[in-house]
XYZ file of C-alpha atoms in Angstrom:
428
model
C 15.978 -40.636 -30.840
C 12.641 -39.041 -29.866
C 12.941 -35.238 -30.056
C 9.286 -34.493 -29.261
C 9.101 -31.859 -26.458
C 7.872 -33.387 -23.216
C 5.213 -31.874 -20.943
C 7.951 -31.063 -18.448
C 10.133 -29.168 -20.926
C 11.221 -25.749 -19.708
C 10.099 -22.623 -21.561
C 12.118 -19.435 -21.715
C 10.843 -16.453 -19.773
C 11.628 -13.034 -21.179
C 11.946 -10.764 -18.134
C 12.875 -7.659 -20.103
C 10.647 -4.567 -19.708
C 7.968 -4.406 -22.386
C 9.548 -1.250 -23.830
C 12.787 -3.133 -24.430
C 10.951 -5.997 -26.105
C 9.056 -3.605 -28.380
C 12.214 -1.674 -29.219
C 14.144 -4.850 -30.092
C 11.229 -6.112 -32.186
C 11.024 -2.812 -34.024
C 14.742 -2.746 -34.833
C 14.764 -6.404 -35.870
C 11.842 -5.966 -38.270
C 12.883 -2.605 -39.687
C 10.071 -0.669 -38.023
C 12.414 1.580 -36.039
C 15.325 3.107 -37.928
C 18.563 4.745 -36.806
C 17.004 8.235 -36.746
C 14.293 7.072 -34.353
C 16.858 5.378 -32.123
C 18.835 8.620 -32.001
C 15.660 10.539 -31.049
C 14.977 8.091 -28.205
C 18.582 8.429 -27.017
C 18.178 12.234 -26.964
C 14.795 12.183 -25.184
C 15.680 9.659 -22.496
C 18.044 11.881 -20.445
C 15.518 14.754 -20.547
C 12.794 12.443 -19.300
C 14.991 11.069 -16.513
C 15.761 14.569 -15.233
C 12.081 15.593 -15.345
C 10.953 12.489 -13.447
C 13.775 12.776 -10.884
C 12.834 16.415 -10.275
C 9.146 15.536 -9.867
C 9.771 12.843 -7.271
C 12.790 14.292 -5.503
C 16.019 15.765 -6.878
C 17.672 15.603 -10.281
C 21.098 16.190 -8.677
C 21.423 12.831 -6.894
C 22.596 9.789 -8.809
C 20.305 7.327 -6.969
C 17.341 9.553 -7.832
C 18.372 9.569 -11.496
C 18.739 5.779 -11.496
C 15.303 5.407 -9.987
C 13.959 7.907 -12.530
C 15.353 5.783 -15.377
C 13.547 2.757 -13.950
C 10.305 4.707 -13.596
C 10.526 6.103 -17.132
C 11.009 2.655 -18.665
C 8.119 1.353 -16.554
C 5.815 4.185 -17.655
C 6.646 3.731 -21.340
C 6.188 -0.038 -20.992
C 2.794 0.460 -19.326
C 1.608 2.748 -22.117
C 2.833 0.464 -24.923
C 1.517 -2.771 -23.420
C -1.904 -1.301 -22.629
C -2.350 0.390 -26.013
C -1.078 -2.577 -28.035
C -2.796 -5.289 -26.046
C 0.518 -7.131 -25.864
C 1.121 -7.082 -29.640
C 4.832 -6.231 -30.144
C 4.236 -5.218 -33.762
C 1.700 -2.565 -32.690
C 3.929 -1.469 -29.800
C 6.928 -1.005 -32.111
C 4.791 1.018 -34.537
C 3.622 3.217 -31.620
C 7.254 3.884 -30.723
C 7.903 4.867 -34.310
C 4.860 7.166 -34.592
C 5.157 8.905 -31.199
C 7.985 10.468 -29.242
C 9.551 8.593 -26.351
C 8.610 11.350 -23.890
C 4.980 11.315 -25.046
C 4.752 7.561 -24.263
C 6.208 8.227 -20.807
C 3.663 10.993 -20.193
C 0.843 8.795 -21.465
C 1.824 6.090 -18.963
C 1.911 8.684 -16.198
C -1.536 9.978 -17.198
C -2.916 6.434 -17.072
C -1.699 6.052 -13.505
C -3.056 9.460 -12.485
C -6.489 8.480 -13.789
C -6.250 5.193 -11.905
C -5.309 6.929 -8.662
C -8.172 9.412 -9.095
C -10.721 6.582 -9.255
C -12.494 5.732 -5.979
C -10.563 3.231 -3.897
C -13.541 2.383 -1.699
C -17.311 2.365 -2.170
C -17.674 3.999 1.249
C -18.718 7.596 0.652
C -16.647 8.773 3.585
C -13.581 7.652 1.618
C -14.564 8.799 -1.876
C -12.577 11.877 -2.867
C -10.250 11.559 0.116
C -7.373 9.597 -1.388
C -3.852 10.179 -0.215
C -1.683 12.775 -1.944
C -1.153 11.818 -5.579
C 2.643 12.103 -5.742
C 3.461 9.363 -3.185
C 0.946 7.040 -4.824
C 2.316 7.813 -8.276
C 5.805 7.034 -6.985
C 4.593 3.586 -5.952
C 2.547 2.814 -9.042
C 5.201 4.020 -11.488
C 7.231 0.949 -10.512
C 4.380 -1.583 -10.554
C 3.760 -4.075 -13.355
C 1.154 -3.921 -16.092
C -0.591 -6.927 -14.487
C -0.850 -4.991 -11.197
C -2.251 -2.002 -13.096
C -4.894 -4.112 -14.851
C -5.969 -5.799 -11.604
C -6.296 -2.476 -9.779
C -8.078 -0.886 -12.734
C -10.640 -3.692 -12.740
C -11.168 -3.369 -8.975
C -11.540 0.398 -9.005
C -13.727 0.352 -12.113
C -16.189 -1.901 -10.302
C -16.163 0.461 -7.315
C -16.683 3.463 -9.601
C -19.666 1.696 -11.183
C -21.209 1.079 -7.748
C -20.621 4.685 -6.687
C -22.114 5.993 -9.939
C -25.204 3.811 -9.626
C -25.677 4.779 -5.967
C -25.437 8.493 -6.768
C -27.965 8.121 -9.598
C -30.420 6.291 -7.338
C -29.927 8.748 -4.467
C -30.482 11.735 -6.761
C -33.960 10.408 -7.536
C -34.765 11.143 -3.880
C -32.935 14.510 -3.763
C -29.805 13.208 -2.042
C -26.330 14.032 -3.310
C -22.775 12.876 -2.628
C -22.471 15.303 0.281
C -25.501 13.778 2.006
C -24.162 10.253 1.553
C -20.705 11.265 2.733
C -22.140 12.972 5.792
C -24.151 9.840 6.588
C -21.037 7.664 6.269
C -22.783 5.047 4.144
C -21.498 2.961 1.251
C -22.633 2.521 -2.339
C -23.902 -1.030 -1.921
C -26.153 -0.015 1.003
C -27.593 2.833 -1.057
C -28.335 0.496 -3.979
C -30.002 -2.115 -1.764
C -32.096 0.519 0.012
C -33.259 2.059 -3.274
C -34.364 -1.370 -4.526
C -36.152 -2.235 -1.269
C -37.874 1.138 -1.012
C -39.038 1.096 -4.628
C -40.541 -2.359 -4.051
C -42.413 -1.233 -0.934
C -43.235 2.391 -1.832
C -42.868 2.823 -5.612
C -44.465 6.279 -5.628
C -42.316 7.788 -2.894
C -39.800 10.462 -3.888
C -38.207 10.753 -0.430
C -35.410 8.554 0.881
C -36.772 6.272 3.629
C -36.284 6.772 7.338
C -36.570 3.868 9.747
C -40.101 4.953 10.660
C -41.135 5.257 6.996
C -39.817 1.778 6.243
C -41.719 0.281 9.200
C -44.882 2.026 8.001
C -44.429 0.693 4.452
C -43.903 -2.847 5.760
C -47.059 -2.578 7.877
C -49.013 -1.376 4.844
C -47.727 -4.326 2.819
C -48.952 -6.734 5.505
C -52.327 -4.995 5.600
C -52.729 -5.295 1.839
C -52.213 -9.059 2.137
C -55.345 -9.167 4.359
C -54.737 -12.639 5.721
C -53.689 -14.143 2.418
C -50.274 -15.684 1.898
C -47.813 -12.863 2.388
C -45.288 -12.695 -0.437
C -42.469 -10.218 -0.827
C -43.143 -7.600 -3.523
C -41.222 -7.736 -6.773
C -37.732 -6.272 -6.602
C -36.780 -4.924 -10.015
C -34.470 -2.444 -11.671
C -35.690 1.170 -11.549
C -36.930 2.497 -14.893
C -34.453 4.620 -16.851
C -31.486 3.178 -14.938
C -28.530 3.640 -17.328
C -27.604 0.380 -19.044
C -23.962 0.260 -17.805
C -25.268 -0.208 -14.241
C -27.896 -2.883 -14.957
C -25.780 -5.937 -14.144
C -24.333 -4.386 -10.995
C -27.748 -3.383 -9.596
C -29.400 -6.621 -10.735
C -26.834 -8.560 -8.698
C -28.319 -7.016 -5.502
C -31.951 -7.846 -6.289
C -32.030 -11.403 -4.932
C -30.487 -10.421 -1.575
C -32.940 -7.506 -1.238
C -35.856 -9.823 -2.032
C -34.751 -12.210 0.722
C -34.340 -9.373 3.242
C -37.767 -8.000 2.367
C -39.365 -11.417 2.891
C -37.622 -11.729 6.269
C -38.880 -8.309 7.400
C -42.453 -9.021 6.305
C -42.454 -12.366 8.108
C -41.154 -10.834 11.351
C -43.251 -9.513 14.197
C -43.131 -5.786 14.985
C -40.678 -6.439 17.808
C -38.460 -8.649 15.665
C -38.597 -6.104 12.858
C -37.425 -3.294 15.124
C -34.579 -5.496 16.345
C -33.501 -6.163 12.749
C -33.617 -2.462 11.837
C -32.239 -0.850 14.983
C -28.812 0.847 14.517
C -26.886 -2.285 15.512
C -29.410 -4.713 14.069
C -28.499 -7.467 11.619
C -30.094 -5.794 8.597
C -29.468 -2.147 9.412
C -25.802 -2.331 8.399
C -26.867 -3.503 4.939
C -29.205 -0.561 4.330
C -28.959 3.225 4.470
C -31.951 4.713 6.251
C -32.027 8.481 6.513
C -32.077 9.958 9.998
C -35.307 11.504 11.202
C -34.525 14.547 13.406
C -37.228 13.610 15.885
C -37.236 9.831 15.505
C -35.015 9.150 18.511
C -37.097 11.460 20.656
C -40.302 9.752 19.513
C -38.838 6.337 20.302
C -37.778 7.607 23.713
C -41.259 8.951 24.413
C -42.832 5.692 23.249
C -40.603 3.781 25.640
C -41.620 6.134 28.450
C -45.290 5.682 27.581
C -44.949 1.909 27.528
C -43.162 2.042 30.874
C -45.926 4.229 32.330
C -48.556 1.824 31.036
C -46.774 -1.075 32.715
C -46.556 0.908 35.951
C -50.298 1.580 35.766
C -50.975 -2.082 35.195
C -49.026 -2.853 38.347
C -51.166 -0.408 40.313
C -48.365 2.131 40.775
C -49.278 5.798 41.078
C -45.945 7.275 39.967
C -46.207 10.077 37.427
C -44.590 9.585 33.983
C -41.112 11.004 33.432
C -41.135 14.786 33.002
C -40.934 16.215 29.495
C -37.572 17.831 30.303
C -35.945 14.384 30.026
C -36.835 14.354 26.349
C -35.275 17.789 26.055
C -32.145 16.614 27.839
C -31.828 13.700 25.447
C -32.112 15.947 22.388
C -29.763 18.636 23.715
C -27.315 16.097 25.181
C -27.485 18.097 28.398
C -26.037 21.247 26.790
C -27.900 24.484 27.427
C -25.597 27.172 25.999
C -27.029 29.305 23.217
C -24.635 28.065 20.524
C -25.534 24.418 21.179
C -29.270 25.168 21.258
C -29.174 27.167 18.034
C -27.259 24.343 16.374
C -30.006 21.912 17.387
C -32.794 24.273 16.256
C -31.159 24.907 12.861
C -30.791 21.162 12.281
C -34.463 20.645 13.093
C -35.545 23.486 10.782
C -33.425 22.079 7.961
C -34.771 18.554 8.418
C -31.316 17.256 9.314
C -30.276 14.829 12.061
C -30.368 16.674 15.375
C -26.950 17.734 16.600
C -25.565 20.263 19.045
C -22.233 20.429 17.217
C -21.436 20.503 13.490
C -18.247 19.901 11.560
C -17.411 22.182 8.640
C -18.456 19.375 6.320
C -21.798 18.750 8.034
C -22.490 22.504 8.122
C -21.955 22.649 4.366
C -24.242 19.625 3.914
C -26.876 21.370 6.042
C -26.783 24.428 3.779
C -27.158 22.222 0.699
C -30.157 20.579 2.358
C -31.726 23.993 3.010
C -31.120 24.934 -0.623
C -32.977 21.830 -1.798
C -35.734 21.392 0.772
C -36.110 24.784 2.419
C -35.949 26.030 6.013
C -38.986 25.329 8.224
C -38.476 27.357 11.398
C -41.801 26.124 12.753
C -40.405 22.610 13.222
C -37.953 23.901 15.816
C -40.586 26.158 17.369
C -42.964 23.224 17.830
C -40.189 21.142 19.332
C -39.371 23.859 21.890
C -43.017 24.274 22.877
C -43.532 20.540 23.276
C -40.288 19.485 24.947
C -38.424 22.413 26.521
C -38.558 22.833 30.312
C -41.512 25.090 31.026
C -39.472 27.566 33.053
C -37.171 28.273 30.094
C -39.449 27.715 27.103
C -40.226 31.416 26.550
C -36.537 32.315 26.632
C -35.700 29.572 24.109
C -38.542 30.680 21.827
C -37.294 34.259 21.976
C -33.734 33.142 21.184
C -34.930 31.121 18.200
C -37.282 33.831 16.928
C -34.495 36.416 17.032
C -32.126 34.092 15.167
C -34.712 33.335 12.460
C -35.470 37.024 11.884
C -31.801 37.899 11.526
C -30.487 34.818 9.740
C -33.142 33.072 7.665
C -32.634 35.265 4.607
C -28.897 34.527 4.590
C -29.361 30.791 5.116
C -31.909 30.536 2.298
C -30.266 32.907 -0.203
C -29.252 31.485 -3.591
C -27.207 34.421 -4.847
C -23.546 34.045 -5.726
C -21.361 33.884 -2.635
C -24.315 33.402 -0.275
C -23.180 29.972 0.876
C -19.911 31.342 2.236
C -21.838 34.054 4.102
C -24.227 31.438 5.483
C -21.316 29.245 6.558
C -19.711 32.202 8.316
C -23.035 32.869 10.064
C -23.207 29.267 11.309
C -19.631 29.479 12.566
C -20.521 32.627 14.491
C -23.901 31.647 15.952
C -23.684 27.842 16.237
C -21.116 25.236 17.238
C -19.077 24.529 14.073
C -15.675 22.874 14.370
C -13.047 21.835 11.841
C -12.619 18.169 10.924
């Protein structure tokens, strides 16, 4: 009779928790003695009560039963991860360490996992749900689930780390990226594209700066075959991020070639806020860019009118003002706009607490240029009110600039309080 196992023979599946497997292996092979078993028996009830209390109540039997399940799961997670699935090593770890310490180690592993970024979008980084509900979920998940989530979040953390490093080279920090609502991949692609087009620049590109750099690249070609510049890793990029950043180079090279081959009109369409390429790149807002685009459109419209023999005057300058102020003329809204202009931030007539804090960080890094707002008022404000707006702004600068620019301890809280009082700052 042939007793050779067939390909369809069933194999046994051991569904016991890993802790139970390691414990049985240790007892069977003399690794764990009676004294250690007694210590585990004494520690287990203490651990159950602690876990039940942490997640709910230690006085309800269902909570205690669930706590027992969580404790076994946590110990199993710790043993399987540390031993790499080797029961001999797991049994030795049980012998060398207390049962409660293995439970705590498993809990610490999950806490570190939960603390890792869940999304590469900077608006989500650091805003995870409360830890306890997530820990309650993960304390009952399998080791395979843990490893899969760890791999996913580790990749996200790598992207976030690389993006922050690249942004810091242009004096941007996590607060700036969070305020902009961008993601790590867009930051990485933009850094690669900008370094290829403007390797000496130390400022993060705006839409206008990128268009200018593309035009300069075309001009340098001087009629010759236009090839996209080399897209390479930035010097001194830490080695752990090389592969991740390198993976974006080919896509950036293709996008750069597409932009260089496009006409000015096509290029603007690709890079406008809802354009096909804009979503893939993070271009910093220019406080006056929208106004300049609006004025250019007005000028082009006036030129067309002139070509048609029409004698209508161009749109009054106050329309530009209305666009920038969003039609709001109260002092708080105007001061908010002027402060944003002076700080080199996107123009707004209302700030959240978060954007106000980002504005103060920007002032700390780049300074406060009151003249930018002054020039804007003189050029765009309705003539009948320009003097009043200049007086309002001058008075604010005299009283507030020192506080906004101070670097002494506690100055940021004073500056934030000043913005709440004089400008439009809302929670959320």
